[in-house]
Tab-separated table of C-alpha atoms in Angstrom:
chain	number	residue	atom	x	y	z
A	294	UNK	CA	-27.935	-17.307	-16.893
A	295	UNK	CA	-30.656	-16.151	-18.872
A	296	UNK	CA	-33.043	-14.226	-15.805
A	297	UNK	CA	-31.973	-10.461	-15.688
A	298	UNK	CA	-32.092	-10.546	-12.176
A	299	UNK	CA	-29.658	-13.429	-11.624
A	300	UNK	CA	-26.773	-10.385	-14.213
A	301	UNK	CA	-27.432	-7.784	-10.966
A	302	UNK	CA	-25.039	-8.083	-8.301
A	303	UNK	CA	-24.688	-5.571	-5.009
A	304	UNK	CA	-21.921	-6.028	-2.589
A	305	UNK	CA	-21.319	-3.813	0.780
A	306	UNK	CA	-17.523	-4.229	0.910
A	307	UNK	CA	-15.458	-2.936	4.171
A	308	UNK	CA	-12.452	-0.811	3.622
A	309	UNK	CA	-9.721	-3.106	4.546
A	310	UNK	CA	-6.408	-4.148	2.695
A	311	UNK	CA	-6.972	-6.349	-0.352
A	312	UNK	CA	-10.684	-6.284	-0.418
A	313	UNK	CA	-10.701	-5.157	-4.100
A	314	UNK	CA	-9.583	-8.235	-4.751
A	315	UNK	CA	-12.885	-9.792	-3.817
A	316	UNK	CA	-15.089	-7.248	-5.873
A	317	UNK	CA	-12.681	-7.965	-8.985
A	318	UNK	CA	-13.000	-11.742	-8.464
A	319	UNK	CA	-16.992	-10.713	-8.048
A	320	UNK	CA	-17.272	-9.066	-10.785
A	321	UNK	CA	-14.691	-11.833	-13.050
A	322	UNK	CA	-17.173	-14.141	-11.973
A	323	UNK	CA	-20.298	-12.145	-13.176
A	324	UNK	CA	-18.601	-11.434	-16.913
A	325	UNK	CA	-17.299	-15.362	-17.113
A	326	UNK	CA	-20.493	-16.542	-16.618
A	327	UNK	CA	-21.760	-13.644	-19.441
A	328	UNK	CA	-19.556	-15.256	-21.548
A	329	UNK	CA	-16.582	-12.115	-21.427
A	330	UNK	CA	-13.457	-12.613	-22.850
A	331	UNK	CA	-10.541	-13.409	-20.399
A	332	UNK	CA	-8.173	-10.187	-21.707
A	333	UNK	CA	-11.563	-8.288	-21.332
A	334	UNK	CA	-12.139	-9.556	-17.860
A	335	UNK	CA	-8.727	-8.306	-16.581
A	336	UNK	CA	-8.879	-5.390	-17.610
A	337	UNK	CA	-12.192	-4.999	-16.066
A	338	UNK	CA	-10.754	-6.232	-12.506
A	339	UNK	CA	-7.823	-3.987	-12.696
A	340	UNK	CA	-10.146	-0.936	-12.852
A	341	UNK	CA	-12.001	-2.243	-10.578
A	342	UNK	CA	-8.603	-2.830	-8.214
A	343	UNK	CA	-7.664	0.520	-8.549
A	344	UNK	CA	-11.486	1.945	-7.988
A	345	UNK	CA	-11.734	0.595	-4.756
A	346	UNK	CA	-8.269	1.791	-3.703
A	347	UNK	CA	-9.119	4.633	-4.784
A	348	UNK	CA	-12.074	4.879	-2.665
A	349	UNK	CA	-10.055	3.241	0.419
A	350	UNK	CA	-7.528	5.636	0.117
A	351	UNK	CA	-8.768	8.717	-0.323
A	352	UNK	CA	-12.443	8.973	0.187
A	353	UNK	CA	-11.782	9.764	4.149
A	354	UNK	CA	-15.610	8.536	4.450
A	355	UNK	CA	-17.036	7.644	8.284
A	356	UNK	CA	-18.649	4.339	7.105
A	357	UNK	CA	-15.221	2.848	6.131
A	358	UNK	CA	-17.807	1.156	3.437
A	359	UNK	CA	-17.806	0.492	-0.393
A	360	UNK	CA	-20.777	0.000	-2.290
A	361	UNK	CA	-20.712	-1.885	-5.306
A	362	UNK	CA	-23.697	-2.810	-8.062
A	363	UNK	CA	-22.627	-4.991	-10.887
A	364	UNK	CA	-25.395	-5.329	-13.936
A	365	UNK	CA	-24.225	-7.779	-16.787
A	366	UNK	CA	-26.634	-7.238	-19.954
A	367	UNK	CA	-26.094	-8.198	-23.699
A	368	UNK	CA	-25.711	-6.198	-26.361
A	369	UNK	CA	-27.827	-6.086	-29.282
A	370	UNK	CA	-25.915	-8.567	-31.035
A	371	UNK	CA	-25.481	-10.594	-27.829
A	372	UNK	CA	-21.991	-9.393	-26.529
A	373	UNK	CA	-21.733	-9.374	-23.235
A	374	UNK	CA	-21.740	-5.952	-21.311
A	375	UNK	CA	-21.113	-4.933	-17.667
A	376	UNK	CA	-21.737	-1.935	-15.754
A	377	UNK	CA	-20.219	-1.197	-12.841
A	378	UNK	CA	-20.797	1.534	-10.125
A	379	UNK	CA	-18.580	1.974	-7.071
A	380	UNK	CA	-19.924	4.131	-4.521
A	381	UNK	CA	-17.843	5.490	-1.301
A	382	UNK	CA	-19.844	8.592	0.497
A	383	UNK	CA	-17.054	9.935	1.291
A	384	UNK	CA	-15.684	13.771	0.870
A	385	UNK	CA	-15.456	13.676	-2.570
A	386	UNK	CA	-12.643	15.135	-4.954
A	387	UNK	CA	-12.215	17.219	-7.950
A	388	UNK	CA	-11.994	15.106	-11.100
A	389	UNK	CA	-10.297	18.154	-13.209
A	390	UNK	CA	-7.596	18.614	-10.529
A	391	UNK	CA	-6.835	15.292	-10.948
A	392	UNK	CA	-6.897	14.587	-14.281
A	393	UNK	CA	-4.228	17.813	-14.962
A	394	UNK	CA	-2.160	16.942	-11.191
A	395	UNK	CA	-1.559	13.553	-13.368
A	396	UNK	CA	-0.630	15.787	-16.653
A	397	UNK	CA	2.148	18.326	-14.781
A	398	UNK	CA	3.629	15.584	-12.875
A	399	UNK	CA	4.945	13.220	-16.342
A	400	UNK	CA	5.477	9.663	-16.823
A	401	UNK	CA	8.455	10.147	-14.399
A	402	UNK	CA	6.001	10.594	-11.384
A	403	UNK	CA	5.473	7.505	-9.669
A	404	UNK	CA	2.282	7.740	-8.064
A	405	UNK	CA	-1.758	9.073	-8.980
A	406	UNK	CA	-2.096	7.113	-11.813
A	407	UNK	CA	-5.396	5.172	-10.565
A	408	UNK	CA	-7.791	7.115	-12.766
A	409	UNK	CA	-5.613	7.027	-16.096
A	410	UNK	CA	-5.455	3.305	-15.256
A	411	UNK	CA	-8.895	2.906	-14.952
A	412	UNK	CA	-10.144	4.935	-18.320
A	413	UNK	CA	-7.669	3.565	-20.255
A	414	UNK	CA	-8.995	-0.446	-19.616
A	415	UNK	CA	-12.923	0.462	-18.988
A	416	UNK	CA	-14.801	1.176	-22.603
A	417	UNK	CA	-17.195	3.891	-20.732
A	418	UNK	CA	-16.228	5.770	-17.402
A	419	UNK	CA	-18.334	8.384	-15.703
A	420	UNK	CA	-17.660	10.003	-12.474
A	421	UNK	CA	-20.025	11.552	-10.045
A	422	UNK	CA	-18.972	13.699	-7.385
A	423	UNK	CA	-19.763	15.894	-4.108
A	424	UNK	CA	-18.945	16.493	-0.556
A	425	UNK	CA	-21.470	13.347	0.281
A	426	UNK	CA	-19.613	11.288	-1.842
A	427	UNK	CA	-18.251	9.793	-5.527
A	428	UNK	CA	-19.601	7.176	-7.387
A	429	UNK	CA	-17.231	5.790	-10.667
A	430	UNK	CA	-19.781	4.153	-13.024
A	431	UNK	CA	-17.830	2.169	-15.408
A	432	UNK	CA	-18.387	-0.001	-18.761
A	433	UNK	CA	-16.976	-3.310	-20.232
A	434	UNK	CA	-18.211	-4.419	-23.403
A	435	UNK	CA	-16.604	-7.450	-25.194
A	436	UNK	CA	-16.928	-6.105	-28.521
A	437	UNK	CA	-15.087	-2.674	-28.053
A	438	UNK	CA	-11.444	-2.412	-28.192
B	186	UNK	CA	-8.759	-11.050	3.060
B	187	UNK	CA	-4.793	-11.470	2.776
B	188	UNK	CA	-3.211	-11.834	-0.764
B	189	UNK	CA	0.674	-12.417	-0.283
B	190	UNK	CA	3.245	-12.308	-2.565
B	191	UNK	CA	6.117	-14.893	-2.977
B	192	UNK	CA	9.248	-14.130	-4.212
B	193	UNK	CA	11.860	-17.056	-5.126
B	194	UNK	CA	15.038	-15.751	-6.213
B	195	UNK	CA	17.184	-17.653	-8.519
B	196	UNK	CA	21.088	-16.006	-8.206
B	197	UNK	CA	22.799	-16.199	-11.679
B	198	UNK	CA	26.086	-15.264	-13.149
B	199	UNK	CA	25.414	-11.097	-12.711
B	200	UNK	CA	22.841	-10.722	-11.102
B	201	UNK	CA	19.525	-12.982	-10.593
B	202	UNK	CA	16.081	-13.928	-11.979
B	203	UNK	CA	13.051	-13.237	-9.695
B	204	UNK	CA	9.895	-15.380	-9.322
B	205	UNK	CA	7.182	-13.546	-8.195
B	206	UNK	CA	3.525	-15.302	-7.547
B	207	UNK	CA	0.421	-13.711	-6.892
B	208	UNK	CA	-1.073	-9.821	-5.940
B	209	UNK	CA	1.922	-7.361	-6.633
B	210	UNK	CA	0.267	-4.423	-4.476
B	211	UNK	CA	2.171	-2.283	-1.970
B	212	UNK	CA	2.665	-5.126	0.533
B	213	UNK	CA	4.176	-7.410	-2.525
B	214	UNK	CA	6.039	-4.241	-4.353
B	215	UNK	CA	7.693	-3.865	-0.840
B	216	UNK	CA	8.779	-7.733	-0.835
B	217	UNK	CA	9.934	-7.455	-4.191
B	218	UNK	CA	11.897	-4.314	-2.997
B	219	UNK	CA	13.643	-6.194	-0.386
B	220	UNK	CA	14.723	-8.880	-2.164
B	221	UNK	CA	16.134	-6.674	-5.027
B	222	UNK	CA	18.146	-4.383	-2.792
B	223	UNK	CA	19.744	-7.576	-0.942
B	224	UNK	CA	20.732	-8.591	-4.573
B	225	UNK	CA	21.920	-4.776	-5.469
B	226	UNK	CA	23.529	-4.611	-2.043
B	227	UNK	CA	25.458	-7.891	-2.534
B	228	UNK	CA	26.417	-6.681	-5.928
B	229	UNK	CA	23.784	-7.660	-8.572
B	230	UNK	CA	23.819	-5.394	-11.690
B	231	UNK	CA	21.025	-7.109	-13.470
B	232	UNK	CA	17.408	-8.462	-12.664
B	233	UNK	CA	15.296	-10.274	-14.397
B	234	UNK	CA	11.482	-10.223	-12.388
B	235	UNK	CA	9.281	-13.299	-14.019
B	236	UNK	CA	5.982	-12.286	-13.406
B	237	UNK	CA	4.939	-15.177	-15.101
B	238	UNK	CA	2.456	-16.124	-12.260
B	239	UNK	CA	1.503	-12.903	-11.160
B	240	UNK	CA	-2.111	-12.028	-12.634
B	241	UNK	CA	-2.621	-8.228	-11.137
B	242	UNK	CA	-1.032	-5.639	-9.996
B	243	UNK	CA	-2.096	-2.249	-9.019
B	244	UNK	CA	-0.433	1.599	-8.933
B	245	UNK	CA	0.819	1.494	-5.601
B	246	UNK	CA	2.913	-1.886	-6.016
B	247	UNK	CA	3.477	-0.526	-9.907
B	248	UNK	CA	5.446	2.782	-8.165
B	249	UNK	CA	7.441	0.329	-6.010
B	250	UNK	CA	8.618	-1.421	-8.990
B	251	UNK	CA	9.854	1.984	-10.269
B	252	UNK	CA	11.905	2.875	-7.625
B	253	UNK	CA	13.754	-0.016	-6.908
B	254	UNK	CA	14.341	0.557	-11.411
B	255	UNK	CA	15.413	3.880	-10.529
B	256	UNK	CA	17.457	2.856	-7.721
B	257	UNK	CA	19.200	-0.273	-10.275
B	258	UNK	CA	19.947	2.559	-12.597
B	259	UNK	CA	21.587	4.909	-10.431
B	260	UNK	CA	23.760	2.155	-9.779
B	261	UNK	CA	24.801	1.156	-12.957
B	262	UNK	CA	22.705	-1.827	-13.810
B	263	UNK	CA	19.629	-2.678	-15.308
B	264	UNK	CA	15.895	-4.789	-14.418
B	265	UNK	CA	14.234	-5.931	-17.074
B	266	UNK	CA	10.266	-8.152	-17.152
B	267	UNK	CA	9.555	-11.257	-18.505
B	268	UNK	CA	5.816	-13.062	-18.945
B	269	UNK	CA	3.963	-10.477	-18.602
B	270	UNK	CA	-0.063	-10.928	-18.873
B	271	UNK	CA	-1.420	-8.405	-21.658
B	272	UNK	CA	-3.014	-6.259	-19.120
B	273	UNK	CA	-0.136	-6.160	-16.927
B	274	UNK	CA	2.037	-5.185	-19.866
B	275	UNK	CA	-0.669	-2.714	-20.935
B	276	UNK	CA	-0.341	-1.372	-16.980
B	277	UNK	CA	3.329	-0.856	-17.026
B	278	UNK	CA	3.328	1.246	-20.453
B	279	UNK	CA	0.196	3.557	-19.098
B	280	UNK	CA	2.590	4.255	-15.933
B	281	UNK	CA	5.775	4.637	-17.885
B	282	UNK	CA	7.580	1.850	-16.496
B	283	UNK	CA	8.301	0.355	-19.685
B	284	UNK	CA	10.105	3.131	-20.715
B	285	UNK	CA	12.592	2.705	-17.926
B	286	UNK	CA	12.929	-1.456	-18.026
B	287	UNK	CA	13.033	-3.530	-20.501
B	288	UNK	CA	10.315	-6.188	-21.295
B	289	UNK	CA	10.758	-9.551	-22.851
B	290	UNK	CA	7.874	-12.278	-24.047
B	291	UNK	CA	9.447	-14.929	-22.322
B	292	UNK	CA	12.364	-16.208	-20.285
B	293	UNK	CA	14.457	-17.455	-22.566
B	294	UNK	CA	15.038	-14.821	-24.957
B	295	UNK	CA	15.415	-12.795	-21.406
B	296	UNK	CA	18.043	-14.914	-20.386
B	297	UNK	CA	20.235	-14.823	-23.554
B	298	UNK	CA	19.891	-11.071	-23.902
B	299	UNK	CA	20.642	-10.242	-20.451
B	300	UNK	CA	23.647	-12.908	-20.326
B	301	UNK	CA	22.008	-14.598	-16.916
B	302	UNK	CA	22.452	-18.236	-17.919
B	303	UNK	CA	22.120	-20.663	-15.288
């Protein structure tokens, strides 16, 4: 691969059970042919996993739709790099009141963990918010740790 | 698109070793479930789950595999993992499970610590 427009990928994904299986194995596909690491690429599909349950589970949206956009780039020393954005247009949630719901409720809580999963295997993570919907925009790079 | 888990279930000594194979999500957490409270039920105090061909997992099937742990240890016994992927291992420590279960490299030295010889 060596055309920038043959790195982009967009999906339109349905909310149904296991379909974040086929944007991880999308996006797996993408960063193997960039040349990504295998360790790399799973964590990179496991954020994605929990992304788009995340979206299927709580966005509430009418469209029953994900969007997802998929950009594979170098770095300047030629490691591979993906950005990801997963888009629901949904209700939207409040990222603070998430982040400290997960705090209070300890290790011991079983579930709500999707977001701490998802910054702790992504190298970049940026979420954007409102009542018209969320979109996650995450990074994989195959030199960071 | 359907993603099923198998489960093969290998009885030992004091409990049993458990095979799982492919997407461990609520669906698969809740087969896994089963299977471990018909070995608690017939009197199984220790598990052993091989996830040794099980390449993701997510929260919901992660949660699962903390109850039926919590459930093993109000009854006395213990579950412990064996061949875990790095990620999956990395997973389990974010959500606290390995703080409940053990976690071993591989089988063998799973086996001998646990005393579940064939």
């Amino acid at each position: 691969m060596t055309d920038t427009a043959e790195r982009q990928m967009e999906l339109i994904l349905p909310m149904v059970a296991d379909i974040e299986i086929a944007a991880a194995r999308a996006a797996g596909n993408l960063a193997r042919e960039l040349g990504m690491s295998g360790d790399k690429i799973d964590e990179m599909t496991h954020a994605i996993v929990e992304a788009c349950i995340n979206a299927r589970e709580h966005s509430c949206c009418a469209d029953k739709r994900i969007y997802l956009r998929f950009v594979g780039t170098a770095d300047g020393d030629c490691s591979p790099r993906i950005d990801i954005w997963i888009t629901d247009h949904g209700r939207g949630f409040d990222v603070q009141q998430a982040r400290s719901r997960r705090q209070q409720l300890g290790p011991a809580h079983k579930r709500g963990w999707g977001l701490q999963i998802i910054e702790a295997h992504m190298d970049e993570v940026e979420i954007t918010t409102s009542p018209e919907g969320t979109t996650i925009h995450m990074v994989k790079c195959e030199k960071k740790s | 698109m359907s993603e099923e888990l198998r489960v093969a279930v290998d009885r030992r000594n004091s409990g049993a070793v458990l095979y799982t194979k492919g997407y461990i999500n609520n669906v698969g957490g809740e087969e896994i479930a089963n299977r471990a409270y018909e070995l608690m039920d017939g009197g199984a105090r220790t598990l052993l789950l091989n996830l040794r061909e099980t390449k993701i997992v997510n929260s919901i099937g992660i949660s699962i595999l903390i109850e039926i742990i919590e459930k093993m240890i109000d009854q006395g016994g213990k579950i412990a993992f064996c061949c875990l992927t790095p990620v999956i291992h990395k997973t389990f420590q974010i959500m606290g499970l390995a703080n409940y279960a053990t976690i071993y490299p591989d089988e063998e030295t799973a086996v001998k610590e646990l005393d579940l010889q064939p």
